[in-house]
Amino acid sequence: MTRRMRLLFLPLLALIAFVGCTQKEEKNQAAPKSQQAKKESQVVVPENVKGKWKAVKIAVIDKNSGKQSVYSVPVNSEFPIPNSGLLLKVGDFLPHFVMEGTALTSRSNDPKNPAVQIRIEEGGREIFKGWLFANFPTTHAFQHPQYGFTLVGYQPA
């Protein structure tokens, strides 16, 4: 392809890409809001699990120093990570985590797939909302430049 042809071809290609992107955006805007909204999963703690677990043990790894600290944090509570500016909010603990449709629940009270819902705030702003899995520590792991978090234990009530 000659230099002149390339000079004509590249703007045409950019125009086609721009029109295609614009059409996709118009289609998304035309869709009803109910289709655009992501269905929020609902946490369902079964009666045989409620009140049976007192706390979880969370390992916090400082990636810069390599130091690991393990904190026992009560279920459904907040814990400021010392000297970090981070606030850890521990939610529900599900000892046998399963997903059934849009419901996140526990199949039993046996710790076969332990998971805890957490939120992390930095400077009053939520920077992570998700789950830590004891058996699968890298699944949906929180990515922070300095700290890593892992569910390493749990305490029955």
Coordinates of N, CA and C in Angstrom, one line a residue:
M1 N 0.9 -1.2 0.0 CA 0.0 0.0 0.0 C 0.9 1.2 0.0
T2 N 0.6 2.2 -0.9 CA 1.4 3.4 -1.0 C 1.1 4.3 0.2
R3 N 2.0 5.2 0.3 CA 1.9 6.2 1.5 C 0.6 7.0 1.3
R4 N 0.3 7.4 0.1 CA -0.9 8.2 -0.2 C -2.2 7.4 0.1
M5 N -2.2 6.1 -0.2 CA -3.4 5.3 0.1 C -3.6 5.2 1.6
R6 N -2.4 5.0 2.3 CA -2.5 4.9 3.7 C -3.1 6.1 4.4
L7 N -2.7 7.3 3.9 CA -3.2 8.6 4.4 C -4.7 8.7 4.1
L8 N -5.2 8.1 3.1 CA -6.7 8.2 2.8 C -7.4 7.1 3.6
F9 N -6.8 6.0 3.8 CA -7.4 4.8 4.4 C -7.5 5.0 5.9
L10 N -6.5 5.5 6.6 CA -6.6 5.6 8.1 C -7.7 6.5 8.6
P11 N -8.0 7.7 8.0 CA -9.1 8.5 8.5 C -10.4 7.8 8.2
L12 N -10.6 7.1 7.1 CA -11.8 6.4 6.8 C -12.0 5.3 7.9
L13 N -11.0 4.6 8.2 CA -11.1 3.5 9.2 C -11.5 4.1 10.6
A14 N -10.9 5.3 10.9 CA -11.2 5.9 12.2 C -12.7 6.4 12.2
L15 N -13.2 6.9 11.1 CA -14.6 7.3 11.0 C -15.5 6.1 11.2
I16 N -15.2 5.0 10.5 CA -16.0 3.8 10.7 C -16.1 3.3 12.1
A17 N -14.9 3.3 12.8 CA -14.9 2.9 14.2 C -15.7 3.8 15.1
F18 N -15.6 5.1 14.8 CA -16.3 6.1 15.6 C -17.8 5.9 15.4
V19 N -18.3 5.8 14.2 CA -19.7 5.6 13.9 C -20.2 4.3 14.6
G20 N -19.4 3.2 14.6 CA -19.8 2.0 15.2 C -20.0 2.1 16.7
C21 N -19.0 2.9 17.4 CA -19.1 3.1 18.8 C -20.3 3.9 19.2
T22 N -20.6 4.9 18.4 CA -21.7 5.8 18.6 C -23.0 5.0 18.5
Q23 N -23.1 4.2 17.6 CA -24.4 3.4 17.4 C -24.6 2.4 18.6
K24 N -23.5 1.8 19.1 CA -23.6 1.0 20.3 C -24.1 1.8 21.5
E25 N -23.5 3.0 21.7 CA -23.9 3.8 22.8 C -25.4 4.2 22.7
E26 N -25.9 4.5 21.5 CA -27.3 4.9 21.3 C -28.2 3.7 21.6
K27 N -27.8 2.5 21.2 CA -28.6 1.3 21.6 C -28.7 1.1 23.1
N28 N -27.6 1.3 23.8 CA -27.6 1.1 25.3 C -28.5 2.2 25.9
Q29 N -28.5 3.4 25.4 CA -29.3 4.4 25.9 C -30.8 4.2 25.7
A30 N -31.1 3.5 24.5 CA -32.5 3.2 24.2 C -33.0 2.0 25.0
A31 N -32.2 1.2 25.5 CA -32.6 0.1 26.3 C -33.3 0.5 27.6
P32 N -34.3 -0.2 28.1 CA -35.0 0.2 29.3 C -34.0 0.1 30.5
K33 N -34.1 1.0 31.5 CA -33.2 1.0 32.6 C -33.2 -0.3 33.3
S34 N -34.3 -1.1 33.3 CA -34.3 -2.4 34.0 C -33.3 -3.3 33.3
Q35 N -33.1 -3.2 32.0 CA -32.2 -4.1 31.3 C -30.7 -3.6 31.5
Q36 N -30.6 -2.2 31.7 CA -29.2 -1.7 31.9 C -28.7 -2.0 33.2
A37 N -29.5 -2.0 34.2 CA -29.1 -2.2 35.6 C -28.6 -3.6 35.9
K38 N -27.5 -3.7 36.5 CA -26.9 -5.0 36.9 C -27.7 -5.5 38.1
K39 N -28.1 -6.8 38.0 CA -28.9 -7.4 39.1 C -28.0 -7.6 40.3
E40 N -28.3 -7.0 41.4 CA -27.5 -7.0 42.7 C -27.8 -8.4 43.3
S41 N -26.7 -9.1 43.7 CA -26.9 -10.3 44.4 C -27.4 -10.0 45.9
Q42 N -28.2 -10.9 46.4 CA -28.7 -10.8 47.7 C -28.1 -11.8 48.6
V43 N -27.6 -11.4 49.8 CA -27.0 -12.4 50.7 C -28.1 -12.9 51.6
V44 N -28.2 -14.2 51.7 CA -29.3 -14.9 52.5 C -28.5 -15.8 53.5
V45 N -28.5 -15.4 54.7 CA -27.9 -16.2 55.8 C -29.0 -17.1 56.4
P46 N -28.8 -18.5 56.1 CA -29.8 -19.4 56.6 C -29.9 -19.4 58.2
E47 N -31.1 -19.8 58.7 CA -31.3 -19.8 60.1 C -30.3 -20.7 60.8
N48 N -29.9 -21.8 60.2 CA -28.9 -22.7 60.9 C -27.5 -22.2 60.9
V49 N -27.3 -21.0 60.3 CA -26.0 -20.3 60.3 C -26.0 -19.1 61.1
K50 N -27.1 -18.4 61.2 CA -27.2 -17.1 61.9 C -26.8 -17.3 63.4
G51 N -25.9 -16.4 63.8 CA -25.4 -16.4 65.2 C -24.5 -17.5 65.6
K52 N -24.1 -18.3 64.6 CA -23.2 -19.5 64.9 C -21.7 -19.1 64.8
W53 N -21.4 -17.9 64.2 CA -20.0 -17.6 63.9 C -19.8 -16.2 64.6
K54 N -18.7 -16.2 65.4 CA -18.4 -15.0 66.2 C -17.5 -14.0 65.4
A55 N -16.5 -14.5 64.7 CA -15.5 -13.7 64.1 C -14.8 -14.4 63.0
V56 N -14.1 -13.6 62.2 CA -13.2 -14.1 61.1 C -11.8 -13.6 61.4
K57 N -10.8 -14.4 60.9 CA -9.4 -14.0 61.0 C -9.0 -13.6 59.6
I58 N -8.6 -12.3 59.5 CA -8.1 -11.7 58.3 C -6.6 -11.4 58.3
A59 N -5.9 -12.0 57.4 CA -4.5 -11.7 57.3 C -4.3 -10.4 56.4
V60 N -3.6 -9.4 56.9 CA -3.3 -8.2 56.1 C -1.8 -8.2 55.8
I61 N -1.5 -8.3 54.5 CA -0.1 -8.3 54.1 C 0.3 -6.9 53.6
D62 N 1.4 -6.4 54.2 CA 2.0 -5.2 53.7 C 3.0 -5.6 52.6
K63 N 2.6 -5.2 51.4 CA 3.4 -5.7 50.2 C 4.8 -5.0 50.2
N64 N 4.9 -3.8 50.8 CA 6.2 -3.1 50.8 C 7.2 -3.8 51.8
S65 N 6.7 -4.1 53.0 CA 7.7 -4.7 54.0 C 7.6 -6.2 54.0
G66 N 6.6 -6.8 53.4 CA 6.4 -8.3 53.4 C 5.9 -8.8 54.8
K67 N 5.5 -7.8 55.7 CA 5.0 -8.2 57.0 C 3.5 -8.6 56.9
Q68 N 3.2 -9.6 57.6 CA 1.8 -10.1 57.6 C 1.3 -10.0 59.1
S69 N 0.1 -9.4 59.2 CA -0.6 -9.3 60.5 C -1.9 -10.0 60.4
V70 N -2.3 -10.8 61.4 CA -3.6 -11.4 61.4 C -4.5 -10.8 62.5
Y71 N -5.7 -10.4 62.1 CA -6.6 -9.7 63.0 C -7.9 -10.5 63.1
S72 N -8.4 -10.7 64.3 CA -9.6 -11.4 64.5 C -10.7 -10.2 64.6
V73 N -11.6 -10.3 63.6 CA -12.6 -9.2 63.5 C -14.0 -9.8 63.7
P74 N -14.8 -9.3 64.6 CA -16.2 -9.8 64.8 C -17.0 -9.7 63.5
V75 N -17.8 -10.6 63.2 CA -18.7 -10.6 62.1 C -19.6 -9.4 62.2
N76 N -19.9 -8.7 61.1 CA -20.7 -7.5 61.0 C -20.2 -6.4 61.9
S77 N -18.9 -6.1 61.8 CA -18.3 -5.0 62.5 C -17.3 -4.3 61.7
E78 N -16.7 -3.2 62.2 CA -15.7 -2.4 61.5 C -14.4 -2.6 62.3
F79 N -13.3 -2.5 61.5 CA -12.0 -2.6 62.2 C -11.0 -1.7 61.4
P80 N -10.4 -0.7 62.0 CA -9.4 0.2 61.4 C -8.1 -0.6 61.4
I81 N -7.5 -0.8 60.2 CA -6.2 -1.4 60.1 C -5.2 -0.5 60.6
P82 N -4.4 -0.8 61.6 CA -3.4 0.1 62.2 C -2.4 0.6 61.2
N83 N -2.2 1.9 61.3 CA -1.2 2.6 60.5 C -1.3 2.5 59.0
S84 N -2.6 2.4 58.5 CA -2.8 2.2 57.1 C -3.8 3.2 56.5
G85 N -4.6 3.8 57.3 CA -5.7 4.7 56.8 C -6.8 3.9 56.2
L86 N -6.8 2.6 56.3 CA -7.9 1.7 55.8 C -8.9 1.3 56.9
L87 N -10.1 1.3 56.6 CA -11.2 0.8 57.5 C -11.8 -0.5 56.8
L88 N -11.7 -1.6 57.6 CA -12.2 -2.9 57.1 C -13.6 -3.1 57.7
K89 N -14.6 -3.3 56.9 CA -15.9 -3.6 57.3 C -16.3 -5.0 57.0
V90 N -16.4 -5.8 58.0 CA -16.7 -7.2 57.9 C -18.2 -7.4 57.9
G91 N -18.7 -8.1 56.9 CA -20.2 -8.3 56.8 C -20.5 -9.8 57.2
D92 N -21.3 -10.4 56.4 CA -21.8 -11.8 56.7 C -20.7 -12.8 56.4
F93 N -20.7 -13.8 57.2 CA -19.8 -15.0 57.0 C -20.7 -16.1 56.6
L94 N -20.3 -16.8 55.5 CA -21.0 -18.0 55.0 C -20.1 -19.2 55.0
P95 N -20.3 -20.1 55.9 CA -19.3 -21.2 56.1 C -19.3 -22.2 54.8
H96 N -20.4 -22.3 54.1 CA -20.4 -23.2 53.0 C -21.0 -22.4 51.8
F97 N -20.3 -21.4 51.4 CA -20.7 -20.4 50.4 C -21.2 -21.1 49.1
V98 N -22.4 -20.7 48.6 CA -22.9 -21.1 47.3 C -23.6 -20.0 46.7
M99 N -23.7 -20.0 45.4 CA -24.5 -19.0 44.7 C -25.7 -19.8 44.0
E100 N -26.9 -19.3 44.4 CA -28.1 -19.9 43.8 C -28.9 -18.8 43.2
G101 N -28.7 -18.7 41.8 CA -29.3 -17.6 41.1 C -28.7 -16.3 41.5
T102 N -29.5 -15.4 42.0 CA -28.9 -14.1 42.5 C -28.7 -14.1 44.0
A103 N -29.0 -15.2 44.6 CA -28.8 -15.3 46.1 C -27.4 -15.9 46.4
L104 N -26.7 -15.3 47.4 CA -25.5 -15.8 47.9 C -25.9 -16.3 49.3
T105 N -25.6 -17.6 49.5 CA -26.1 -18.2 50.8 C -25.1 -19.3 51.2
S106 N -25.5 -20.1 52.2 CA -24.6 -21.2 52.7 C -25.4 -22.4 52.7
R107 N -24.9 -23.4 52.1 CA -25.6 -24.7 51.9 C -25.7 -25.4 53.3
S108 N -24.7 -25.2 54.2 CA -24.8 -25.8 55.5 C -24.0 -24.9 56.5
N109 N -23.9 -25.4 57.7 CA -23.1 -24.7 58.7 C -21.7 -25.2 58.8
D110 N -21.4 -26.2 58.0 CA -20.0 -26.8 57.9 C -19.1 -25.9 57.1
P111 N -17.9 -25.6 57.6 CA -17.0 -24.7 56.8 C -16.3 -25.5 55.6
K112 N -17.1 -25.7 54.6 CA -16.6 -26.4 53.4 C -16.1 -25.4 52.4
N113 N -16.7 -24.2 52.3 CA -16.2 -23.2 51.4 C -16.4 -21.8 52.1
P114 N -15.6 -21.6 53.2 CA -15.8 -20.4 54.0 C -15.6 -19.1 53.2
A115 N -16.5 -18.1 53.4 CA -16.3 -16.8 52.7 C -16.9 -15.7 53.6
V116 N -16.3 -14.6 53.5 CA -16.8 -13.4 54.3 C -16.9 -12.2 53.3
Q117 N -18.0 -11.5 53.5 CA -18.2 -10.3 52.7 C -17.5 -9.1 53.4
I118 N -16.7 -8.4 52.6 CA -16.0 -7.3 53.2 C -16.2 -6.0 52.3
R119 N -16.0 -4.9 53.0 CA -15.9 -3.6 52.4 C -14.6 -2.9 52.9
I120 N -13.9 -2.2 52.1 CA -12.7 -1.5 52.5 C -12.9 -0.1 52.1
E121 N -12.7 0.8 53.1 CA -12.7 2.3 52.9 C -11.3 2.8 53.1
E122 N -11.0 3.8 52.3 CA -9.8 4.6 52.5 C -10.2 6.1 52.4
G123 N -9.9 6.8 53.5 CA -10.2 8.2 53.5 C -11.7 8.4 53.4
G124 N -12.5 7.5 54.0 CA -14.0 7.7 54.0 C -14.6 7.3 52.7
R125 N -13.9 6.8 51.7 CA -14.4 6.4 50.4 C -14.2 4.9 50.2
E126 N -15.3 4.2 49.8 CA -15.3 2.8 49.6 C -14.4 2.5 48.4
I127 N -13.4 1.6 48.6 CA -12.5 1.3 47.5 C -12.6 -0.2 47.1
F128 N -13.4 -1.0 47.9 CA -13.6 -2.4 47.6 C -14.8 -2.9 48.3
K129 N -15.6 -3.7 47.6 CA -16.8 -4.4 48.1 C -16.8 -5.7 47.5
G130 N -16.6 -6.8 48.3 CA -16.6 -8.1 47.7 C -16.5 -9.2 48.8
W131 N -15.9 -10.3 48.4 CA -15.8 -11.5 49.2 C -14.4 -12.0 49.3
L132 N -14.0 -12.5 50.5 CA -12.8 -13.2 50.6 C -13.1 -14.7 50.8
F133 N -12.4 -15.6 50.1 CA -12.7 -17.0 50.2 C -11.5 -17.7 50.8
A134 N -11.7 -18.4 51.9 CA -10.5 -19.1 52.5 C -9.9 -20.2 51.6
N135 N -10.7 -20.9 50.9 CA -10.2 -22.0 50.0 C -9.6 -21.4 48.7
F136 N -10.0 -20.2 48.3 CA -9.6 -19.6 47.0 C -9.2 -18.2 47.2
P137 N -8.0 -18.0 47.9 CA -7.6 -16.6 48.3 C -7.4 -15.6 47.1
T138 N -7.2 -16.1 45.9 CA -6.9 -15.2 44.8 C -8.2 -14.9 44.0
T139 N -9.3 -15.6 44.3 CA -10.6 -15.3 43.6 C -11.1 -14.0 44.0
H140 N -11.3 -13.1 43.0 CA -11.9 -11.8 43.2 C -11.1 -11.0 44.2
A141 N -9.8 -11.3 44.3 CA -8.9 -10.7 45.3 C -8.9 -9.1 45.2
F142 N -8.9 -8.5 46.3 CA -8.8 -7.0 46.3 C -7.4 -6.6 45.9
Q143 N -7.3 -5.7 45.0 CA -6.0 -5.2 44.4 C -5.7 -3.8 45.0
H144 N -4.7 -3.7 45.9 CA -4.3 -2.5 46.5 C -2.8 -2.4 46.3
P145 N -2.3 -1.2 46.0 CA -0.9 -1.1 45.8 C 0.0 -1.5 47.0
Q146 N -0.5 -1.4 48.2 CA 0.3 -1.7 49.3 C -0.1 -2.9 50.2
Y147 N -1.5 -3.2 50.2 CA -2.0 -4.2 51.1 C -2.7 -5.3 50.4
G148 N -2.6 -6.5 50.9 CA -3.3 -7.6 50.5 C -4.1 -8.2 51.6
F149 N -5.3 -8.8 51.3 CA -6.2 -9.3 52.4 C -6.5 -10.8 52.1
T150 N -6.5 -11.6 53.1 CA -6.9 -13.0 53.0 C -7.7 -13.5 54.2
L151 N -8.7 -14.3 53.9 CA -9.4 -14.9 55.0 C -8.7 -16.2 55.4
V152 N -8.2 -16.2 56.6 CA -7.3 -17.3 57.1 C -7.9 -18.1 58.2
G153 N -9.1 -17.7 58.7 CA -9.7 -18.4 59.8 C -11.1 -17.9 60.2
Y154 N -11.7 -18.6 61.1 CA -13.1 -18.2 61.5 C -13.3 -18.8 62.9
Q155 N -14.1 -18.1 63.7 CA -14.3 -18.5 65.1 C -15.8 -18.8 65.3
P156 N -16.2 -20.0 65.8 CA -17.6 -20.2 66.1 C -18.0 -19.4 67.3
A157 N -19.3 -19.2 67.4 CA -19.8 -18.4 68.6 C -19.8 -19.3 69.8

